[in-house]
XYZ file of C-alpha atoms in Angstrom:
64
model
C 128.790 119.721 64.430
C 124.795 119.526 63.837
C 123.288 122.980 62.734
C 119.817 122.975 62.506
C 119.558 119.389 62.218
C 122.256 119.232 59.432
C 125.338 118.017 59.968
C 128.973 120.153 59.576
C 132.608 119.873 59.594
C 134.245 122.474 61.818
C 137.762 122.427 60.967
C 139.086 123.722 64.159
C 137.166 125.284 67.574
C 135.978 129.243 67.260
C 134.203 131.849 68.688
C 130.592 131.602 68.406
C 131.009 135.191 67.122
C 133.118 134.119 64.374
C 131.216 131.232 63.147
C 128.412 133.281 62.990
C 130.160 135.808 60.644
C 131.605 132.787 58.568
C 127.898 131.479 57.969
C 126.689 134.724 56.643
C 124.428 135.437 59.872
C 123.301 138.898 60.860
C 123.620 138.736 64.886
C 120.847 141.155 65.747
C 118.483 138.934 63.830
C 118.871 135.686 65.330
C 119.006 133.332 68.525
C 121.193 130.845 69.058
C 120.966 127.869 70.717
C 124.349 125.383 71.992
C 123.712 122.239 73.454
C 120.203 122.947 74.679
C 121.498 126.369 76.017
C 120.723 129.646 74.991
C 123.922 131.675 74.330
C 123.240 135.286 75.055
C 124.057 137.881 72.188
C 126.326 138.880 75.211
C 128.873 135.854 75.071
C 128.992 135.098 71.280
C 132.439 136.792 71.311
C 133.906 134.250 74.219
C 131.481 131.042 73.823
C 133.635 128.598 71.932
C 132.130 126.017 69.303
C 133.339 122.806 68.784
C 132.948 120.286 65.966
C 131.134 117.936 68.702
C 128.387 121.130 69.645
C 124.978 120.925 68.511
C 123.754 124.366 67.499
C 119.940 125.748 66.697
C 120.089 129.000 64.899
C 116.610 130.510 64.639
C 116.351 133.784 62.190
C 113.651 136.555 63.119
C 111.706 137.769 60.018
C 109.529 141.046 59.981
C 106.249 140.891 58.229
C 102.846 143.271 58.733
């Protein structure tokens, strides 16, 4: 698996929903992006990821 250009072992397939909460993300702060998709916020609880996906996680920020 390639996140963010960097290169991971995933064990075994899981929910995109999972991974997510694995990895320490905060879902209503970031986009993700599978294989030159975006995955709606929607489907991260069905949307399987494999060790062969290639994932873009981009992390909003707030600033004034």
């Amino acid at each position: 698996m390639i996140i963010n250009g960097e290169k991971q072992t995933l064990i075994e397939p899981v929910s995109l929903d999972v991974f997510l909460k694995r990895e320490g993300y905060q879902k209503n702060r970031i986009a993700v992006e599978r294989n030159g998709e975006i995955v709606p916020k929607s489907e991260y609880e069905t949307v399987i990821v494999t060790d062969s996906d290639l994932l873009e996680i981009v992390t909003f920020v707030g600033g004034g």
